[in-house]
Amino acid sequence: MELADRAVGFLLSFISIFIFTYYTFWVIILPFVESDHFIHKYFLPQEYAILIPVFAGVVLLCLLSIFVGFVVLKSKKKKA
């Protein structure tokens, strides 16, 4: 079990580092590269650099609100 936990942890760390590096390069470095450079075909348009995190944040807040609502309703049923 310990080996599986370490493998999952390594995989999650690798994915997080990859996403951080990709996003950092996309937002900070890519605007300074000429628009006809071949590297631009590996990235989405710049507008998505804001839209994707905002959308993910809204979805996260919605799911968190639903979870808290269920916990509150369940705790009220337990008291009654």
mmCIF file of N, CA and C in Angstrom:
data_model
loop_
_atom_site.group_PDB
_atom_site.id
_atom_site.type_symbol
_atom_site.label_atom_id
_atom_site.label_comp_id
_atom_site.label_asym_id
_atom_site.label_seq_id
_atom_site.Cartn_x
_atom_site.Cartn_y
_atom_site.Cartn_z
ATOM 1 N N MET A 1 0.824 -1.196 0.000
ATOM 2 C CA MET A 1 0.000 0.000 0.000
ATOM 3 C C MET A 1 0.864 1.253 0.000
ATOM 4 N N GLU A 2 1.975 1.211 0.707
ATOM 5 C CA GLU A 2 2.833 2.387 0.789
ATOM 6 C C GLU A 2 3.410 2.739 -0.581
ATOM 7 N N LEU A 3 3.739 1.726 -1.365
ATOM 8 C CA LEU A 3 4.283 1.967 -2.700
ATOM 9 C C LEU A 3 3.235 2.613 -3.604
ATOM 10 N N ALA A 4 1.991 2.182 -3.486
ATOM 11 C CA ALA A 4 0.913 2.769 -4.284
ATOM 12 C C ALA A 4 0.685 4.229 -3.890
ATOM 13 N N ASP A 5 0.739 4.518 -2.588
ATOM 14 C CA ASP A 5 0.574 5.891 -2.123
ATOM 15 C C ASP A 5 1.697 6.783 -2.646
ATOM 16 N N ARG A 6 2.908 6.267 -2.634
ATOM 17 C CA ARG A 6 4.042 7.051 -3.145
ATOM 18 C C ARG A 6 3.911 7.280 -4.640
ATOM 19 N N ALA A 7 3.424 6.274 -5.370
ATOM 20 C CA ALA A 7 3.250 6.423 -6.819
ATOM 21 C C ALA A 7 2.181 7.470 -7.136
ATOM 22 N N VAL A 8 1.084 7.432 -6.393
ATOM 23 C CA VAL A 8 0.026 8.421 -6.599
ATOM 24 C C VAL A 8 0.533 9.815 -6.245
ATOM 25 N N GLY A 9 1.264 9.924 -5.157
ATOM 26 C CA GLY A 9 1.832 11.214 -4.767
ATOM 27 C C GLY A 9 2.800 11.752 -5.804
ATOM 28 N N PHE A 10 3.643 10.871 -6.352
ATOM 29 C CA PHE A 10 4.576 11.290 -7.392
ATOM 30 C C PHE A 10 3.826 11.738 -8.634
ATOM 31 N N LEU A 11 2.795 10.994 -9.024
ATOM 32 C CA LEU A 11 2.014 11.349 -10.203
ATOM 33 C C LEU A 11 1.315 12.694 -10.019
ATOM 34 N N LEU A 12 0.708 12.906 -8.873
ATOM 35 C CA LEU A 12 0.039 14.182 -8.604
ATOM 36 C C LEU A 12 1.034 15.340 -8.571
ATOM 37 N N SER A 13 2.201 15.115 -8.007
ATOM 38 C CA SER A 13 3.236 16.152 -7.992
ATOM 39 C C SER A 13 3.702 16.477 -9.404
ATOM 40 N N PHE A 14 3.921 15.455 -10.210
ATOM 41 C CA PHE A 14 4.356 15.664 -11.590
ATOM 42 C C PHE A 14 3.308 16.440 -12.379
ATOM 43 N N ILE A 15 2.038 16.070 -12.237
ATOM 44 C CA ILE A 15 0.965 16.765 -12.946
ATOM 45 C C ILE A 15 0.877 18.214 -12.498
ATOM 46 N N SER A 16 0.994 18.461 -11.198
ATOM 47 C CA SER A 16 0.933 19.834 -10.682
ATOM 48 C C SER A 16 2.085 20.679 -11.196
ATOM 49 N N ILE A 17 3.280 20.128 -11.203
ATOM 50 C CA ILE A 17 4.447 20.863 -11.697
ATOM 51 C C ILE A 17 4.303 21.139 -13.191
ATOM 52 N N PHE A 18 3.798 20.173 -13.945
ATOM 53 C CA PHE A 18 3.597 20.368 -15.379
ATOM 54 C C PHE A 18 2.586 21.479 -15.644
ATOM 55 N N ILE A 19 1.445 21.452 -14.945
ATOM 56 C CA ILE A 19 0.421 22.480 -15.141
ATOM 57 C C ILE A 19 0.955 23.850 -14.749
ATOM 58 N N PHE A 20 1.664 23.937 -13.638
ATOM 59 C CA PHE A 20 2.234 25.213 -13.196
ATOM 60 C C PHE A 20 3.229 25.749 -14.229
ATOM 61 N N THR A 21 4.107 24.893 -14.739
ATOM 62 C CA THR A 21 5.097 25.318 -15.725
ATOM 63 C C THR A 21 4.428 25.750 -17.031
ATOM 64 N N TYR A 22 3.468 24.976 -17.495
ATOM 65 C CA TYR A 22 2.755 25.300 -18.732
ATOM 66 C C TYR A 22 2.038 26.640 -18.601
ATOM 67 N N TYR A 23 1.302 26.817 -17.507
ATOM 68 C CA TYR A 23 0.531 28.049 -17.298
ATOM 69 C C TYR A 23 1.459 29.253 -17.132
ATOM 70 N N THR A 24 2.553 29.097 -16.397
ATOM 71 C CA THR A 24 3.502 30.191 -16.206
ATOM 72 C C THR A 24 4.125 30.598 -17.531
ATOM 73 N N PHE A 25 4.531 29.636 -18.328
ATOM 74 C CA PHE A 25 5.097 29.942 -19.634
ATOM 75 C C PHE A 25 4.059 30.617 -20.524
ATOM 76 N N TRP A 26 2.822 30.138 -20.474
ATOM 77 C CA TRP A 26 1.733 30.652 -21.295
ATOM 78 C C TRP A 26 1.415 32.098 -20.956
ATOM 79 N N VAL A 27 1.369 32.430 -19.658
ATOM 80 C CA VAL A 27 0.930 33.750 -19.222
ATOM 81 C C VAL A 27 2.075 34.750 -19.150
ATOM 82 N N ILE A 28 3.255 34.336 -18.712
ATOM 83 C CA ILE A 28 4.330 35.289 -18.459
ATOM 84 C C ILE A 28 5.301 35.410 -19.627
ATOM 85 N N ILE A 29 5.681 34.311 -20.234
ATOM 86 C CA ILE A 29 6.735 34.356 -21.249
ATOM 87 C C ILE A 29 6.175 34.492 -22.670
ATOM 88 N N LEU A 30 5.074 33.808 -22.972
ATOM 89 C CA LEU A 30 4.556 33.781 -24.333
ATOM 90 C C LEU A 30 4.172 35.150 -24.899
ATOM 91 N N PRO A 31 3.660 36.092 -24.105
ATOM 92 C CA PRO A 31 3.354 37.410 -24.685
ATOM 93 C C PRO A 31 4.580 38.132 -25.252
ATOM 94 N N PHE A 32 5.766 37.782 -24.828
ATOM 95 C CA PHE A 32 6.969 38.435 -25.320
ATOM 96 C C PHE A 32 7.577 37.728 -26.536
ATOM 97 N N VAL A 33 6.982 36.610 -26.941
ATOM 98 C CA VAL A 33 7.455 35.875 -28.118
ATOM 99 C C VAL A 33 6.627 36.343 -29.317
ATOM 100 N N GLU A 34 7.255 36.499 -30.451
ATOM 101 C CA GLU A 34 6.545 36.969 -31.647
ATOM 102 C C GLU A 34 5.392 36.041 -32.004
ATOM 103 N N SER A 35 4.322 36.609 -32.509
ATOM 104 C CA SER A 35 3.092 35.837 -32.736
ATOM 105 C C SER A 35 3.215 34.818 -33.863
ATOM 106 N N ASP A 36 4.186 34.949 -34.752
ATOM 107 C CA ASP A 36 4.335 33.974 -35.816
ATOM 108 C C ASP A 36 5.320 32.853 -35.478
ATOM 109 N N HIS A 37 5.783 32.828 -34.242
ATOM 110 C CA HIS A 37 6.713 31.781 -33.802
ATOM 111 C C HIS A 37 5.953 30.455 -33.668
ATOM 112 N N PHE A 38 6.628 29.350 -33.955
ATOM 113 C CA PHE A 38 5.966 28.033 -33.955
ATOM 114 C C PHE A 38 5.447 27.617 -32.580
ATOM 115 N N ILE A 39 6.000 28.174 -31.511
ATOM 116 C CA ILE A 39 5.604 27.761 -30.157
ATOM 117 C C ILE A 39 4.149 28.144 -29.847
ATOM 118 N N HIS A 40 3.615 29.120 -30.538
ATOM 119 C CA HIS A 40 2.244 29.567 -30.270
ATOM 120 C C HIS A 40 1.198 28.512 -30.621
ATOM 121 N N LYS A 41 1.530 27.578 -31.495
ATOM 122 C CA LYS A 41 0.533 26.566 -31.861
ATOM 123 C C LYS A 41 0.308 25.541 -30.749
ATOM 124 N N TYR A 42 1.157 25.533 -29.713
ATOM 125 C CA TYR A 42 0.996 24.606 -28.588
ATOM 126 C C TYR A 42 0.189 25.194 -27.438
ATOM 127 N N PHE A 43 -0.265 26.432 -27.581
ATOM 128 C CA PHE A 43 -0.983 27.113 -26.511
ATOM 129 C C PHE A 43 -2.311 27.647 -27.025
ATOM 130 N N LEU A 44 -3.284 27.726 -26.127
ATOM 131 C CA LEU A 44 -4.575 28.321 -26.447
ATOM 132 C C LEU A 44 -4.419 29.836 -26.570
ATOM 133 N N PRO A 45 -5.434 30.507 -27.123
ATOM 134 C CA PRO A 45 -5.374 31.973 -27.156
ATOM 135 C C PRO A 45 -5.278 32.562 -25.742
ATOM 136 N N GLN A 46 -4.733 33.765 -25.650
ATOM 137 C CA GLN A 46 -4.446 34.397 -24.360
ATOM 138 C C GLN A 46 -5.701 34.619 -23.500
ATOM 139 N N GLU A 47 -6.869 34.790 -24.129
ATOM 140 C CA GLU A 47 -8.100 35.025 -23.371
ATOM 141 C C GLU A 47 -8.421 33.863 -22.428
ATOM 142 N N TYR A 48 -8.068 32.666 -22.849
ATOM 143 C CA TYR A 48 -8.350 31.487 -22.039
ATOM 144 C C TYR A 48 -7.491 31.413 -20.781
ATOM 145 N N ALA A 49 -6.411 32.162 -20.744
ATOM 146 C CA ALA A 49 -5.552 32.183 -19.559
ATOM 147 C C ALA A 49 -6.293 32.756 -18.358
ATOM 148 N N ILE A 50 -7.301 33.577 -18.607
ATOM 149 C CA ILE A 50 -8.121 34.121 -17.532
ATOM 150 C C ILE A 50 -9.402 33.304 -17.375
ATOM 151 N N LEU A 51 -10.013 32.926 -18.493
ATOM 152 C CA LEU A 51 -11.311 32.246 -18.437
ATOM 153 C C LEU A 51 -11.243 30.878 -17.768
ATOM 154 N N ILE A 52 -10.215 30.111 -18.036
ATOM 155 C CA ILE A 52 -10.129 28.756 -17.479
ATOM 156 C C ILE A 52 -10.009 28.783 -15.949
ATOM 157 N N PRO A 53 -9.090 29.572 -15.353
ATOM 158 C CA PRO A 53 -9.035 29.608 -13.882
ATOM 159 C C PRO A 53 -10.299 30.186 -13.243
ATOM 160 N N VAL A 54 -10.917 31.184 -13.882
ATOM 161 C CA VAL A 54 -12.158 31.746 -13.334
ATOM 162 C C VAL A 54 -13.263 30.695 -13.350
ATOM 163 N N PHE A 55 -13.400 29.992 -14.457
ATOM 164 C CA PHE A 55 -14.409 28.940 -14.557
ATOM 165 C C PHE A 55 -14.160 27.840 -13.532
ATOM 166 N N ALA A 56 -12.908 27.433 -13.391
ATOM 167 C CA ALA A 56 -12.571 26.395 -12.410
ATOM 168 C C ALA A 56 -12.873 26.875 -10.988
ATOM 169 N N GLY A 57 -12.589 28.138 -10.709
ATOM 170 C CA GLY A 57 -12.886 28.687 -9.382
ATOM 171 C C GLY A 57 -14.377 28.726 -9.092
ATOM 172 N N VAL A 58 -15.169 29.114 -10.078
ATOM 173 C CA VAL A 58 -16.626 29.151 -9.897
ATOM 174 C C VAL A 58 -17.167 27.748 -9.659
ATOM 175 N N VAL A 59 -16.698 26.785 -10.440
ATOM 176 C CA VAL A 59 -17.141 25.394 -10.253
ATOM 177 C C VAL A 59 -16.744 24.889 -8.868
ATOM 178 N N LEU A 60 -15.517 25.193 -8.440
ATOM 179 C CA LEU A 60 -15.054 24.780 -7.117
ATOM 180 C C LEU A 60 -15.905 25.390 -6.008
ATOM 181 N N LEU A 61 -16.204 26.682 -6.120
ATOM 182 C CA LEU A 61 -17.051 27.327 -5.112
ATOM 183 C C LEU A 61 -18.462 26.748 -5.093
ATOM 184 N N CYS A 62 -18.997 26.425 -6.261
ATOM 185 C CA CYS A 62 -20.329 25.809 -6.317
ATOM 186 C C CYS A 62 -20.337 24.439 -5.641
ATOM 187 N N LEU A 63 -19.340 23.626 -5.961
ATOM 188 C CA LEU A 63 -19.271 22.299 -5.343
ATOM 189 C C LEU A 63 -19.050 22.396 -3.834
ATOM 190 N N LEU A 64 -18.234 23.337 -3.406
ATOM 191 C CA LEU A 64 -18.003 23.539 -1.976
ATOM 192 C C LEU A 64 -19.281 23.997 -1.280
ATOM 193 N N SER A 65 -20.036 24.880 -1.915
ATOM 194 C CA SER A 65 -21.302 25.346 -1.335
ATOM 195 C C SER A 65 -22.311 24.210 -1.225
ATOM 196 N N ILE A 66 -22.375 23.368 -2.236
ATOM 197 C CA ILE A 66 -23.284 22.221 -2.193
ATOM 198 C C ILE A 66 -22.880 21.276 -1.070
ATOM 199 N N PHE A 67 -21.589 21.020 -0.908
ATOM 200 C CA PHE A 67 -21.113 20.148 0.159
ATOM 201 C C PHE A 67 -21.467 20.711 1.532
ATOM 202 N N VAL A 68 -21.224 22.001 1.729
ATOM 203 C CA VAL A 68 -21.539 22.625 3.024
ATOM 204 C C VAL A 68 -23.044 22.582 3.268
ATOM 205 N N GLY A 69 -23.842 22.792 2.231
ATOM 206 C CA GLY A 69 -25.297 22.707 2.377
ATOM 207 C C GLY A 69 -25.748 21.322 2.815
ATOM 208 N N PHE A 70 -25.188 20.285 2.211
ATOM 209 C CA PHE A 70 -25.529 18.919 2.608
ATOM 210 C C PHE A 70 -25.126 18.636 4.051
ATOM 211 N N VAL A 71 -23.958 19.112 4.451
ATOM 212 C CA VAL A 71 -23.496 18.885 5.826
ATOM 213 C C VAL A 71 -24.410 19.593 6.816
ATOM 214 N N VAL A 72 -24.814 20.815 6.505
ATOM 215 C CA VAL A 72 -25.711 21.559 7.403
ATOM 216 C C VAL A 72 -27.061 20.850 7.494
ATOM 217 N N LEU A 73 -27.608 20.431 6.361
ATOM 218 C CA LEU A 73 -28.892 19.731 6.393
ATOM 219 C C LEU A 73 -28.797 18.415 7.157
ATOM 220 N N LYS A 74 -27.713 17.698 6.988
ATOM 221 C CA LYS A 74 -27.541 16.430 7.675
ATOM 222 C C LYS A 74 -27.387 16.644 9.180
ATOM 223 N N SER A 75 -26.687 17.680 9.579
ATOM 224 C CA SER A 75 -26.509 17.937 11.012
ATOM 225 C C SER A 75 -27.828 18.400 11.659
ATOM 226 N N LYS A 76 -28.675 19.101 10.917
ATOM 227 C CA LYS A 76 -29.982 19.515 11.446
ATOM 228 C C LYS A 76 -30.881 18.292 11.626
ATOM 229 N N LYS A 77 -30.810 17.336 10.698
ATOM 230 C CA LYS A 77 -31.612 16.115 10.834
ATOM 231 C C LYS A 77 -31.153 15.288 12.026
ATOM 232 N N LYS A 78 -29.853 15.299 12.280
ATOM 233 C CA LYS A 78 -29.306 14.527 13.389
ATOM 234 C C LYS A 78 -29.768 15.096 14.725
ATOM 235 N N LYS A 79 -29.843 16.417 14.852
ATOM 236 C CA LYS A 79 -30.271 17.061 16.102
ATOM 237 C C LYS A 79 -31.753 16.831 16.371
ATOM 238 N N ALA A 80 -32.572 16.757 15.323
ATOM 239 C CA ALA A 80 -34.012 16.625 15.492
ATOM 240 C C ALA A 80 -34.453 15.240 15.788
#
